[in-house]
JSON list of C-alpha atoms in Angstrom, two decimals:
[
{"chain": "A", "resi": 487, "resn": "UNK", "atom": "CA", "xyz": [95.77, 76.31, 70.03]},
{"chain": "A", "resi": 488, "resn": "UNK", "atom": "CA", "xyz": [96.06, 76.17, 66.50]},
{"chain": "A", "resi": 489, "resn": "UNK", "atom": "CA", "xyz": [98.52, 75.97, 63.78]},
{"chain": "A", "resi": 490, "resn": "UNK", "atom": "CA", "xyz": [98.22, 77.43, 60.28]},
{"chain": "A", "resi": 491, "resn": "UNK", "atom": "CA", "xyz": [101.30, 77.21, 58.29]},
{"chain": "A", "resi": 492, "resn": "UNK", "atom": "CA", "xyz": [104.16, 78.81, 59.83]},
{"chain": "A", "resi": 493, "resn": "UNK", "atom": "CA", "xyz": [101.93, 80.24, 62.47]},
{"chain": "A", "resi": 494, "resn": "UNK", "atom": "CA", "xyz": [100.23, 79.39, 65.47]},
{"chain": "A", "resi": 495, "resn": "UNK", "atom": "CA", "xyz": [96.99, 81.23, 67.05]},
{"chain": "A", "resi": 496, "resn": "UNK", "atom": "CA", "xyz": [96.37, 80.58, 71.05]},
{"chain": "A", "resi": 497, "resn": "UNK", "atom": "CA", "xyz": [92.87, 81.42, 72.31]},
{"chain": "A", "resi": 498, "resn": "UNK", "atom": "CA", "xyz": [93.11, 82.29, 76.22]},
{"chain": "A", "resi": 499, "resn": "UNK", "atom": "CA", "xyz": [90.26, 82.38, 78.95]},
{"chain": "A", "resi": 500, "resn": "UNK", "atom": "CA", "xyz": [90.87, 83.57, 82.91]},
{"chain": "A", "resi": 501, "resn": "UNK", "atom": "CA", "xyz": [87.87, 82.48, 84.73]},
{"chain": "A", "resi": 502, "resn": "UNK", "atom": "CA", "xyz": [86.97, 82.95, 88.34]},
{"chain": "A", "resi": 503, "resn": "UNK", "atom": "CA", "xyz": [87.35, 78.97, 89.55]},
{"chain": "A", "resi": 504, "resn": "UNK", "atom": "CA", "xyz": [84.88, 80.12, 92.77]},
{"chain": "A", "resi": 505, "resn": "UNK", "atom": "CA", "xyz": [82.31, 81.25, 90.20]},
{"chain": "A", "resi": 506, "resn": "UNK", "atom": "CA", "xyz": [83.11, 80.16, 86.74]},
{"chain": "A", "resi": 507, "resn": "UNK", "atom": "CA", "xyz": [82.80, 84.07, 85.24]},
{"chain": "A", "resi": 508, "resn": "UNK", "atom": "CA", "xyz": [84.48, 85.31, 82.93]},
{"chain": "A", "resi": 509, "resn": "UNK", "atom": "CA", "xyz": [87.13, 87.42, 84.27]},
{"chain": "A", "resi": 510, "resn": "UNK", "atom": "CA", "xyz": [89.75, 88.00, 80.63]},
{"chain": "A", "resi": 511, "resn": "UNK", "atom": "CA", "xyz": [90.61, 86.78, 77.41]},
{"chain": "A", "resi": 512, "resn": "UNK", "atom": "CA", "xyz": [92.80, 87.05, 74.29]},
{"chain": "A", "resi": 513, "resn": "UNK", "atom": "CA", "xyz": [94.40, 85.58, 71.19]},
{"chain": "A", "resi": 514, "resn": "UNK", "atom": "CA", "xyz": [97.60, 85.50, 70.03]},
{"chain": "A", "resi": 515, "resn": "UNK", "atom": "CA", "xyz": [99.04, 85.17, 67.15]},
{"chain": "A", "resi": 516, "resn": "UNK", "atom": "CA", "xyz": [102.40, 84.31, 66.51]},
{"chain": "A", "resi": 517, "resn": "UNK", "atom": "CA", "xyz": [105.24, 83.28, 63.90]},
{"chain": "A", "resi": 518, "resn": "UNK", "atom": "CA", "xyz": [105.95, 79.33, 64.50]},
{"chain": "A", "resi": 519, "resn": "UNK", "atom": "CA", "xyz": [109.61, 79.90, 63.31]},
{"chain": "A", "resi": 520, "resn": "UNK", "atom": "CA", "xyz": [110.49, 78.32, 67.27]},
{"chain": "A", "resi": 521, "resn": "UNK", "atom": "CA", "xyz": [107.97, 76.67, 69.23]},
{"chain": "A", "resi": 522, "resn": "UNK", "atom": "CA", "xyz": [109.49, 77.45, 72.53]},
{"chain": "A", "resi": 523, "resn": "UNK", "atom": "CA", "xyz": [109.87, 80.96, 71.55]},
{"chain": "A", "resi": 524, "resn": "UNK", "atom": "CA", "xyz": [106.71, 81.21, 70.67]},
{"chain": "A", "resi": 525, "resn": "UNK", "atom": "CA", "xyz": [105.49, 80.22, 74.23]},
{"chain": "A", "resi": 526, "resn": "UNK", "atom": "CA", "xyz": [107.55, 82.00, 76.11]},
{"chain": "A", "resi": 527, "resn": "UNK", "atom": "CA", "xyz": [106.41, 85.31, 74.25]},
{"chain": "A", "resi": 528, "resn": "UNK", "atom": "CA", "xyz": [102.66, 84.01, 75.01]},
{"chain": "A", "resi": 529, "resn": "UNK", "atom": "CA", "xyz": [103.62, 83.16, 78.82]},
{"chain": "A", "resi": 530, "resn": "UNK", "atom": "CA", "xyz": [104.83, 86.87, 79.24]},
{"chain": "A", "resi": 531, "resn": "UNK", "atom": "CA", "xyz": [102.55, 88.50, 77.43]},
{"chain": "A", "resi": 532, "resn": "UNK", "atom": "CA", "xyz": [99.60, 86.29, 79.55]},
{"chain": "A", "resi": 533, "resn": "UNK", "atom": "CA", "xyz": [101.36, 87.29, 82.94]},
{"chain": "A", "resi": 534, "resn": "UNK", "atom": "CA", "xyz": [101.52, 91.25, 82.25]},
{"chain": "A", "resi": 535, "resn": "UNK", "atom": "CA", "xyz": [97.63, 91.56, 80.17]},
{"chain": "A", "resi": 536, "resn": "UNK", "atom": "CA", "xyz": [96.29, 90.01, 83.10]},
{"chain": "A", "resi": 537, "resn": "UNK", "atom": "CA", "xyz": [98.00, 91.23, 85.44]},
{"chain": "A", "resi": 538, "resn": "UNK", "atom": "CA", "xyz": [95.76, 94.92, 85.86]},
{"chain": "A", "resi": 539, "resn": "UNK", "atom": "CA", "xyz": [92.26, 92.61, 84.93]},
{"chain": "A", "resi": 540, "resn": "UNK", "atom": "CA", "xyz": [93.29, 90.58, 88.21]},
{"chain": "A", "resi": 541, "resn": "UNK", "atom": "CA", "xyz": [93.51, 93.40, 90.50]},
{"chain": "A", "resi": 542, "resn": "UNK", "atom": "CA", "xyz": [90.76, 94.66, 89.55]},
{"chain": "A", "resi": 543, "resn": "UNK", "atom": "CA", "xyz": [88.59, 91.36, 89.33]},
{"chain": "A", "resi": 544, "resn": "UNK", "atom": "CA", "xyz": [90.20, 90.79, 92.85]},
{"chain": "A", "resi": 545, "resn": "UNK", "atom": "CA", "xyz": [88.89, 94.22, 94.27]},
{"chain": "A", "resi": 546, "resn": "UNK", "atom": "CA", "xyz": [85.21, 93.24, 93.28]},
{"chain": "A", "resi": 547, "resn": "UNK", "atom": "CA", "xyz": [85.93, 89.71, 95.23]},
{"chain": "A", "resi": 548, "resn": "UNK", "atom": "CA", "xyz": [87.39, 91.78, 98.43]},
{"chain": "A", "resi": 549, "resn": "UNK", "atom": "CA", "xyz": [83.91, 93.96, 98.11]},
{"chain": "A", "resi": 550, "resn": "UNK", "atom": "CA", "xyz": [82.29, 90.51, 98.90]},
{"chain": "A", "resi": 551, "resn": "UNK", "atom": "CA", "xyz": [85.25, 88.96, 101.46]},
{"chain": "A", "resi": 552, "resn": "UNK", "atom": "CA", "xyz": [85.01, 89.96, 105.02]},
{"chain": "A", "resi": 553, "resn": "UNK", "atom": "CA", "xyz": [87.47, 87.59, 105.97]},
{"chain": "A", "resi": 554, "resn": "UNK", "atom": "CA", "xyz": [89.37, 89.04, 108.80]},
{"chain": "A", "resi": 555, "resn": "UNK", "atom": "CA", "xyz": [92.50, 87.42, 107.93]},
{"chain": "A", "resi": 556, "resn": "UNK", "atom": "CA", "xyz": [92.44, 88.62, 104.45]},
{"chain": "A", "resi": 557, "resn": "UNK", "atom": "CA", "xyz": [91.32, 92.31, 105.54]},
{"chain": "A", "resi": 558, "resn": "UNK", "atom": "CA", "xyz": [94.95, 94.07, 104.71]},
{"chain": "A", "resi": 559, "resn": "UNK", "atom": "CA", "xyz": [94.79, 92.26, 101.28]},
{"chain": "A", "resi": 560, "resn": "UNK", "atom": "CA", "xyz": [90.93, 93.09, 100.67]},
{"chain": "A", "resi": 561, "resn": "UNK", "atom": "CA", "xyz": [91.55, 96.29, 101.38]},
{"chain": "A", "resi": 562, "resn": "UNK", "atom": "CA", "xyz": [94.88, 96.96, 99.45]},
{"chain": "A", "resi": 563, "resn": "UNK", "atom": "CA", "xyz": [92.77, 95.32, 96.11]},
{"chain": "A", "resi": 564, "resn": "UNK", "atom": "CA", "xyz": [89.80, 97.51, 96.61]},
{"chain": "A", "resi": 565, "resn": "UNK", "atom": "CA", "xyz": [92.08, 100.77, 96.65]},
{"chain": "A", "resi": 566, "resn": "UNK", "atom": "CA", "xyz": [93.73, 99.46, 93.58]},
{"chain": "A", "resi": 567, "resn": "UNK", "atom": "CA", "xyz": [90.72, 99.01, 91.95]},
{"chain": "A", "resi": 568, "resn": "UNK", "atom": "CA", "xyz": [89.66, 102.51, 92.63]},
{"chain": "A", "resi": 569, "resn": "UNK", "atom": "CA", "xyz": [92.89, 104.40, 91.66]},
{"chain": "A", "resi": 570, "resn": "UNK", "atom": "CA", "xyz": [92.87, 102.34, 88.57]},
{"chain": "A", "resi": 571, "resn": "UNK", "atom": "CA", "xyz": [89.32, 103.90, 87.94]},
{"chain": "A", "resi": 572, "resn": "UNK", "atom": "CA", "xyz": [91.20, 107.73, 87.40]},
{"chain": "A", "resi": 573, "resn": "UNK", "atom": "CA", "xyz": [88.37, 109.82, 88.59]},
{"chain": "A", "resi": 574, "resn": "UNK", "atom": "CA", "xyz": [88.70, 112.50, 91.39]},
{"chain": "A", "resi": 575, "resn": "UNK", "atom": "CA", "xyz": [86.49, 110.67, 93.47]},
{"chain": "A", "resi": 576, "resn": "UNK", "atom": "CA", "xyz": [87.71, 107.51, 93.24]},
{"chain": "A", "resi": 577, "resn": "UNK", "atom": "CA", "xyz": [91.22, 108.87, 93.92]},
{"chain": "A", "resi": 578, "resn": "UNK", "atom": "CA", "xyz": [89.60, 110.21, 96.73]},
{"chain": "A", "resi": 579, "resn": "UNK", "atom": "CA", "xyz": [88.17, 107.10, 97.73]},
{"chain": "A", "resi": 580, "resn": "UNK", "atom": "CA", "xyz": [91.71, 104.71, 97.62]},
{"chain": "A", "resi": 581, "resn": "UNK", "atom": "CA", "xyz": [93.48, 107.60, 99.28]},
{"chain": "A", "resi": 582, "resn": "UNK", "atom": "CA", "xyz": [91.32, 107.03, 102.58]},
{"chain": "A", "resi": 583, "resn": "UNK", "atom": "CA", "xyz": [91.17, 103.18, 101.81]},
{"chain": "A", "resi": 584, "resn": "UNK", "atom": "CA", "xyz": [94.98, 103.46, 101.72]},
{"chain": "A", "resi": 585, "resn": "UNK", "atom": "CA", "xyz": [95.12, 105.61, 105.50]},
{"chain": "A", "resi": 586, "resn": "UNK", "atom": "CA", "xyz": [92.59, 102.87, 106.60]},
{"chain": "A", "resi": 587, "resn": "UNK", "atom": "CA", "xyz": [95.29, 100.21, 105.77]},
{"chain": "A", "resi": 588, "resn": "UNK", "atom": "CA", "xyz": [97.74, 102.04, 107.68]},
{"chain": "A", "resi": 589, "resn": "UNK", "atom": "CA", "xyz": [95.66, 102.55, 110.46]},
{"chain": "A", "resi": 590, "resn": "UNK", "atom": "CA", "xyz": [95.26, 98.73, 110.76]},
{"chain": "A", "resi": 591, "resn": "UNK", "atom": "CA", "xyz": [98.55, 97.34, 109.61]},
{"chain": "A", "resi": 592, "resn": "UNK", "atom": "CA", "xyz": [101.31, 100.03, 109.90]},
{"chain": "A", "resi": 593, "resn": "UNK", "atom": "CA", "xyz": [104.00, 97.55, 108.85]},
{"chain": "A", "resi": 594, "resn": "UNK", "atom": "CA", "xyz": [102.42, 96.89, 105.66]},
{"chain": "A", "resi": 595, "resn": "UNK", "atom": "CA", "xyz": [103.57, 98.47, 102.32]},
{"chain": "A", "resi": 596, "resn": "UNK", "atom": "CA", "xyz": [100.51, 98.91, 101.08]},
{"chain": "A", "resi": 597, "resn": "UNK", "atom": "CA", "xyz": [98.90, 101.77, 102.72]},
{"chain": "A", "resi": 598, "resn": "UNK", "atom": "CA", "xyz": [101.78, 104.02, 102.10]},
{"chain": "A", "resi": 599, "resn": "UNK", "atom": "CA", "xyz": [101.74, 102.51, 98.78]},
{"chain": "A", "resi": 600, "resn": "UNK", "atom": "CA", "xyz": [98.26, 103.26, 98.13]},
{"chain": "A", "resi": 601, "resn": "UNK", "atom": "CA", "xyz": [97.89, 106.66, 99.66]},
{"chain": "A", "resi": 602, "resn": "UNK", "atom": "CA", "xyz": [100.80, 108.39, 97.87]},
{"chain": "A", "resi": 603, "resn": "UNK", "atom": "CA", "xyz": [99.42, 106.65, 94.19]},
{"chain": "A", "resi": 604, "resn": "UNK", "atom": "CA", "xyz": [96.16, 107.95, 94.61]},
{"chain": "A", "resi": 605, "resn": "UNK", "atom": "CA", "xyz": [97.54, 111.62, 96.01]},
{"chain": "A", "resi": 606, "resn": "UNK", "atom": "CA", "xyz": [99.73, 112.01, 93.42]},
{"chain": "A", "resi": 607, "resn": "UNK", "atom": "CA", "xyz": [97.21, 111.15, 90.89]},
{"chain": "A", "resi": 608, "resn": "UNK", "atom": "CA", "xyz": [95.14, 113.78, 92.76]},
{"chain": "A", "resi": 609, "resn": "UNK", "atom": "CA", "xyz": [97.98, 116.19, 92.61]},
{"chain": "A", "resi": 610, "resn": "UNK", "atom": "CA", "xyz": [99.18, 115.22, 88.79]},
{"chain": "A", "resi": 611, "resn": "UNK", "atom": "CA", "xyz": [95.63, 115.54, 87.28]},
{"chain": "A", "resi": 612, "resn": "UNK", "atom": "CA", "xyz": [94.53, 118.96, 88.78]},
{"chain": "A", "resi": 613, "resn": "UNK", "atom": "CA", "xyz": [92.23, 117.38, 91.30]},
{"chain": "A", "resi": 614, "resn": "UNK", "atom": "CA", "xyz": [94.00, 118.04, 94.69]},
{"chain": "A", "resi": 615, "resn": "UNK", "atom": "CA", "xyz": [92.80, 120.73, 97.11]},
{"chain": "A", "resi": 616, "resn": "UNK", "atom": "CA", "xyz": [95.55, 121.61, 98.43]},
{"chain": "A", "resi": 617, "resn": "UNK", "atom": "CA", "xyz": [98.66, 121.00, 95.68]},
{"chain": "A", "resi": 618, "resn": "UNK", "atom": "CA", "xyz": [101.77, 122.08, 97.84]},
{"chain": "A", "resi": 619, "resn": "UNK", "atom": "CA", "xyz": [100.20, 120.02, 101.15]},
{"chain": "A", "resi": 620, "resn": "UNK", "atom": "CA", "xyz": [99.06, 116.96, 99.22]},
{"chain": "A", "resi": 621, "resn": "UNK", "atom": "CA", "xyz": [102.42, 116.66, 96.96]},
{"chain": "A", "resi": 622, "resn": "UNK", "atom": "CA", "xyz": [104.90, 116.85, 100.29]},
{"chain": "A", "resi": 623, "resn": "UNK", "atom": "CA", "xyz": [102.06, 114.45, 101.51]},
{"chain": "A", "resi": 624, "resn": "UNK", "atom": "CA", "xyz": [102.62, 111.85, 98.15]},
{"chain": "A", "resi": 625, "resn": "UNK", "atom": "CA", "xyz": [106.65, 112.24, 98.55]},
{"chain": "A", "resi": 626, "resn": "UNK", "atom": "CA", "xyz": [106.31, 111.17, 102.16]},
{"chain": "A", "resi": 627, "resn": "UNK", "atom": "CA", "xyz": [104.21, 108.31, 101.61]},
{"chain": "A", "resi": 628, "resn": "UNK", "atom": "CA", "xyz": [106.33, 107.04, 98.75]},
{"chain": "A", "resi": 629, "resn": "UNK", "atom": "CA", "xyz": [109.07, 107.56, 100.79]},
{"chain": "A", "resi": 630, "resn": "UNK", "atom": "CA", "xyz": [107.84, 105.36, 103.99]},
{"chain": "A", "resi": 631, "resn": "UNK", "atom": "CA", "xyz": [106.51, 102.47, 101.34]},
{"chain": "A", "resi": 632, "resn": "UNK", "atom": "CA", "xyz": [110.12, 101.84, 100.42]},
{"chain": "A", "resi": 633, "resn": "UNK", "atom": "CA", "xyz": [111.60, 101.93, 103.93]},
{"chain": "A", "resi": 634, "resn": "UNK", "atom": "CA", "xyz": [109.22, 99.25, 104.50]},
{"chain": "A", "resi": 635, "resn": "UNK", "atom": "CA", "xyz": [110.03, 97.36, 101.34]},
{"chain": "A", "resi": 636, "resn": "UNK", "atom": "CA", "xyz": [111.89, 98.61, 98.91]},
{"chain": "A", "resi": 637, "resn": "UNK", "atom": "CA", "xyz": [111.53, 94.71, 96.98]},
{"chain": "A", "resi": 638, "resn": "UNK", "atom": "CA", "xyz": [108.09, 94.96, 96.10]},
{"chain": "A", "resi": 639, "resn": "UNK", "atom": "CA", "xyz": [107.68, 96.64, 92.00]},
{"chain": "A", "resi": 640, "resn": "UNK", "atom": "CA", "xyz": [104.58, 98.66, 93.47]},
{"chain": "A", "resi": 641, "resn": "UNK", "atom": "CA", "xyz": [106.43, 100.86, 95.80]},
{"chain": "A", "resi": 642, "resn": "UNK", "atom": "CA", "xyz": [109.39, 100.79, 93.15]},
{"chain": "A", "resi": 643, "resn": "UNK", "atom": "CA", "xyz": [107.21, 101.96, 90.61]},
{"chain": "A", "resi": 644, "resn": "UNK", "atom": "CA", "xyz": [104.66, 104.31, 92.61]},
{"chain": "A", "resi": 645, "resn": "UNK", "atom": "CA", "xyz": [108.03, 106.16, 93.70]},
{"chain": "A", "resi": 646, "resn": "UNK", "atom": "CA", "xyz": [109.13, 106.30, 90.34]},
{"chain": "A", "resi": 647, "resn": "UNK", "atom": "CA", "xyz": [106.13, 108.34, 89.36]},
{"chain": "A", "resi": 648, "resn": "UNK", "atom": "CA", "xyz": [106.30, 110.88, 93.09]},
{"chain": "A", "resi": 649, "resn": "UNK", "atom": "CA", "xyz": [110.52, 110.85, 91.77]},
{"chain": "A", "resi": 650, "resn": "UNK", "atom": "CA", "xyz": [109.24, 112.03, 88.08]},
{"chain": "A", "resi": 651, "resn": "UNK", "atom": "CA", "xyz": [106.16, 113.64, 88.43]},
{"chain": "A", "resi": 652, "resn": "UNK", "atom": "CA", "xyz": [106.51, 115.39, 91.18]},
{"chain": "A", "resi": 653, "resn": "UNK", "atom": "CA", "xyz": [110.00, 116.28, 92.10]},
{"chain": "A", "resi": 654, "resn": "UNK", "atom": "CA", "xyz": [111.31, 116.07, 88.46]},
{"chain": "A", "resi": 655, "resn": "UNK", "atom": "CA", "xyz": [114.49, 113.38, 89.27]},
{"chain": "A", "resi": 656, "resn": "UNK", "atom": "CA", "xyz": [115.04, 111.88, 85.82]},
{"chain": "A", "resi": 657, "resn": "UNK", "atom": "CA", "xyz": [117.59, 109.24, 86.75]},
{"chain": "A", "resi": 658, "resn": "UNK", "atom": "CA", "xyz": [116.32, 108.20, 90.51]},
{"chain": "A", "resi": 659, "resn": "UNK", "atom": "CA", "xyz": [113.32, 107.65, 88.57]},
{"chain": "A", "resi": 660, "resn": "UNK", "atom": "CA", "xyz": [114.61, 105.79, 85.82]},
{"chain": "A", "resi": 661, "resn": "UNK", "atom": "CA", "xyz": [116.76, 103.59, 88.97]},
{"chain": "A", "resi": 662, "resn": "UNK", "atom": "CA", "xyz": [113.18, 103.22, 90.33]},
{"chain": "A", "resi": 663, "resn": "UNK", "atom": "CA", "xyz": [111.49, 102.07, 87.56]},
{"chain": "A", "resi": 664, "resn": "UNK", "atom": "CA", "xyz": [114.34, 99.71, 86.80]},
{"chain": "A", "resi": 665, "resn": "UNK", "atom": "CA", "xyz": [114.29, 98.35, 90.07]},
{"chain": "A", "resi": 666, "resn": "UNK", "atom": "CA", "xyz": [110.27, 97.74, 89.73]},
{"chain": "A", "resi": 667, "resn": "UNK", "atom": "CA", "xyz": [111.42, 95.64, 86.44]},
{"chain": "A", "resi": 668, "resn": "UNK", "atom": "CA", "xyz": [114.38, 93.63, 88.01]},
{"chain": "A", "resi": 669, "resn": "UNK", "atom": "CA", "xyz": [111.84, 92.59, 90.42]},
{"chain": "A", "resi": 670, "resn": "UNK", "atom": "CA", "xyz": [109.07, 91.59, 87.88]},
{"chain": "A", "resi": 671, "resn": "UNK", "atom": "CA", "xyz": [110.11, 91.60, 84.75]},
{"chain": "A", "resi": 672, "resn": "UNK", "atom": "CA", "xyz": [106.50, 91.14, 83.30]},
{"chain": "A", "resi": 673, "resn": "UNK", "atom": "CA", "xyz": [105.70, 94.14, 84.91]},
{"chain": "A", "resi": 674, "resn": "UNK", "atom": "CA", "xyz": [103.84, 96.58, 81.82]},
{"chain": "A", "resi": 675, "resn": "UNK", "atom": "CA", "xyz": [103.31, 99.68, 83.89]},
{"chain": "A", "resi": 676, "resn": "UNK", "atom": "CA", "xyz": [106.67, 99.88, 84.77]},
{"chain": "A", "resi": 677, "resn": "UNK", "atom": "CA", "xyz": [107.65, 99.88, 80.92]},
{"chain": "A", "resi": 678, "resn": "UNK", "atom": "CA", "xyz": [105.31, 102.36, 80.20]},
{"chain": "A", "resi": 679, "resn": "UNK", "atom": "CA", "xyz": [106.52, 104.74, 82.74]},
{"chain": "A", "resi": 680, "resn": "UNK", "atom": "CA", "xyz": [110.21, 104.12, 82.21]},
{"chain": "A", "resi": 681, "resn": "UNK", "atom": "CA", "xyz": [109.41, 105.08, 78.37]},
{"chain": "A", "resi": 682, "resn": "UNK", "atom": "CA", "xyz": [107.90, 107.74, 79.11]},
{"chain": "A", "resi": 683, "resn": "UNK", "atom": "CA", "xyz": [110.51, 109.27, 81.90]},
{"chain": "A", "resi": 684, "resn": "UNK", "atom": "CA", "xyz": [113.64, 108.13, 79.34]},
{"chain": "A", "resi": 685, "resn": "UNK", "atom": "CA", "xyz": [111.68, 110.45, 76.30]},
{"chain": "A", "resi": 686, "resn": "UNK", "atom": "CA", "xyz": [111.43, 113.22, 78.96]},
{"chain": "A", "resi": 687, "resn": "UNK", "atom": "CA", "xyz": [115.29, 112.49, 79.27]},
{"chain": "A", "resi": 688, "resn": "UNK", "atom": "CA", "xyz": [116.11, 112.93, 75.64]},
{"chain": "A", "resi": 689, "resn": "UNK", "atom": "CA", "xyz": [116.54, 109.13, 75.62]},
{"chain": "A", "resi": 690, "resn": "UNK", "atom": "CA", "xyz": [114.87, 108.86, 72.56]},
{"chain": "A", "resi": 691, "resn": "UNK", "atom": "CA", "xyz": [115.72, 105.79, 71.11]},
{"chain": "A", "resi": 692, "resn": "UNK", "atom": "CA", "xyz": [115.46, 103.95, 74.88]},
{"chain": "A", "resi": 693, "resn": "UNK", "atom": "CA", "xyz": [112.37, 105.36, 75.05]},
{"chain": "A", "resi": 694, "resn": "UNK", "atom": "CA", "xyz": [111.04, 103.76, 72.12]},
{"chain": "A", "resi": 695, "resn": "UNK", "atom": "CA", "xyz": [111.88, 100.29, 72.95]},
{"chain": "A", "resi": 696, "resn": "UNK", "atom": "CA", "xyz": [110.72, 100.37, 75.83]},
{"chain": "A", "resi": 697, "resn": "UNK", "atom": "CA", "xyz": [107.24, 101.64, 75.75]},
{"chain": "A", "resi": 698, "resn": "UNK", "atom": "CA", "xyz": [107.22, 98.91, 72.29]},
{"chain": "A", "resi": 699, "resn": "UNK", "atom": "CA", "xyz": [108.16, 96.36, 75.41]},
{"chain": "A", "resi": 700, "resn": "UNK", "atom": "CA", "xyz": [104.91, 97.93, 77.72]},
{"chain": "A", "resi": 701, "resn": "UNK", "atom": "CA", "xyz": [102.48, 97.78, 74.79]},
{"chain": "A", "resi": 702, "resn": "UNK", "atom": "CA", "xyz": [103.70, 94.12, 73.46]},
{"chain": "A", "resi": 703, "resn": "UNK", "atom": "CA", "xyz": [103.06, 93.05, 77.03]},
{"chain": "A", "resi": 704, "resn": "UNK", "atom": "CA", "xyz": [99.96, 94.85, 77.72]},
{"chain": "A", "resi": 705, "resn": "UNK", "atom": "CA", "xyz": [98.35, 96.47, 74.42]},
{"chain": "A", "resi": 706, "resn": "UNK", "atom": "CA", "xyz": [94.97, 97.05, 76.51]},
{"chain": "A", "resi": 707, "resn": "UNK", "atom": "CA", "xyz": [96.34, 98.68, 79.26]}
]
């Protein structure tokens, strides 16, 4: 950290502790009118830049785990890491990664959460075979991801998306994407969509704030 007048500039590293590589990094640069402001804005920022570098960093280390106690987890990172890629096959790819968790741990949120993400992707992006099967297909699986927890801001948010995208509910969507924040409120993809879904609803000024909120948190997402 260093200070420059009425300014400070933070230099940050993530590294692997395992390995020692290089997983992230970033400076800020900040007005030192408050100190404790200052950090706070850094700590949040930190917590939502990372936050998609981690899960994909992660899904590389789950390539490598074969842990049998960690295989839900592994599993759930790797299909992350591929939807997060935004190809057709790789959407293919987390979809079945996504049954495969559901196969092994039906009570787990993640499968469901996995498989309707990458479907409606699929669906949203012109890449589904079958649109009309494979959206009732993403509405489902959103659907059974928040009967099994409706706490956790991934099954929040990836309903948000089925809610908007697919079935065109503005304000369920909005409640979803809301709920994803009250849960984490570091959360940057939730932002982003909530911007985007309160423009759609003539909610300009909202709209604005919010998505300034997303990109303070996360400007390289």
């Amino acid at each position: 950290m260093r200070r420059a007048g009425g300014r400070v500039r933070v230099n940050v590293h993530l590294l692997e502790a395992s390995t020692g590589n290089h997983v992230w990094s970033n400076r800020y640069d900040r007005p030192l009118a408050d100190l404790f402001d200052v950090q706070d804005d850094i700590t949040r920022s930190i917590v939502a830049s990372t936050q998609t570098q981690v899960v994909l960093n992660e899904g590389l280390i789950a390539e490598r785990n074969e842990h049998p106690d960690f295989q839900t987890w592994d599993m759930a990172k790797r299909g992350w890491r591929e939807i997060y890629q935004l190809t057709r096959e790789s959407l293919e790819k987390a979809r079945e990664i996504g049954l495969a968790i559901k196969r092994h741990a039906p009570e787990s949120p993640k499968g469901p959460q996995i498989v309707a993400t990458a479907t409606y992707h699929l669906v949203y992006m012109g890449f589904a075979s079958d649109p009309a099967v494979m959206r009732e297909e993403a509405v489902a699986e959103a659907r059974q991801a928040i009967r099994l927890d409706d706490r956790d801001e991934y099954t929040q948010w990836t309903y948000g998306n089925v809610l908007m995208g697919l079935l065109g509910r503005r304000e369920e969507a909005i409640a979803a994407y809301q709920q994803a924040l009250e849960t984490n409120p570091n959360f940057s993809l939730a932002y982003g969509s909530l911007g985007t879904t309160l423009a759609w609803a003539g909610r300009s000024d909202e709209s604005i704030a919010t998505v300034e909120i997303a990109i303070r948190l996360n400007p390289r997402d």
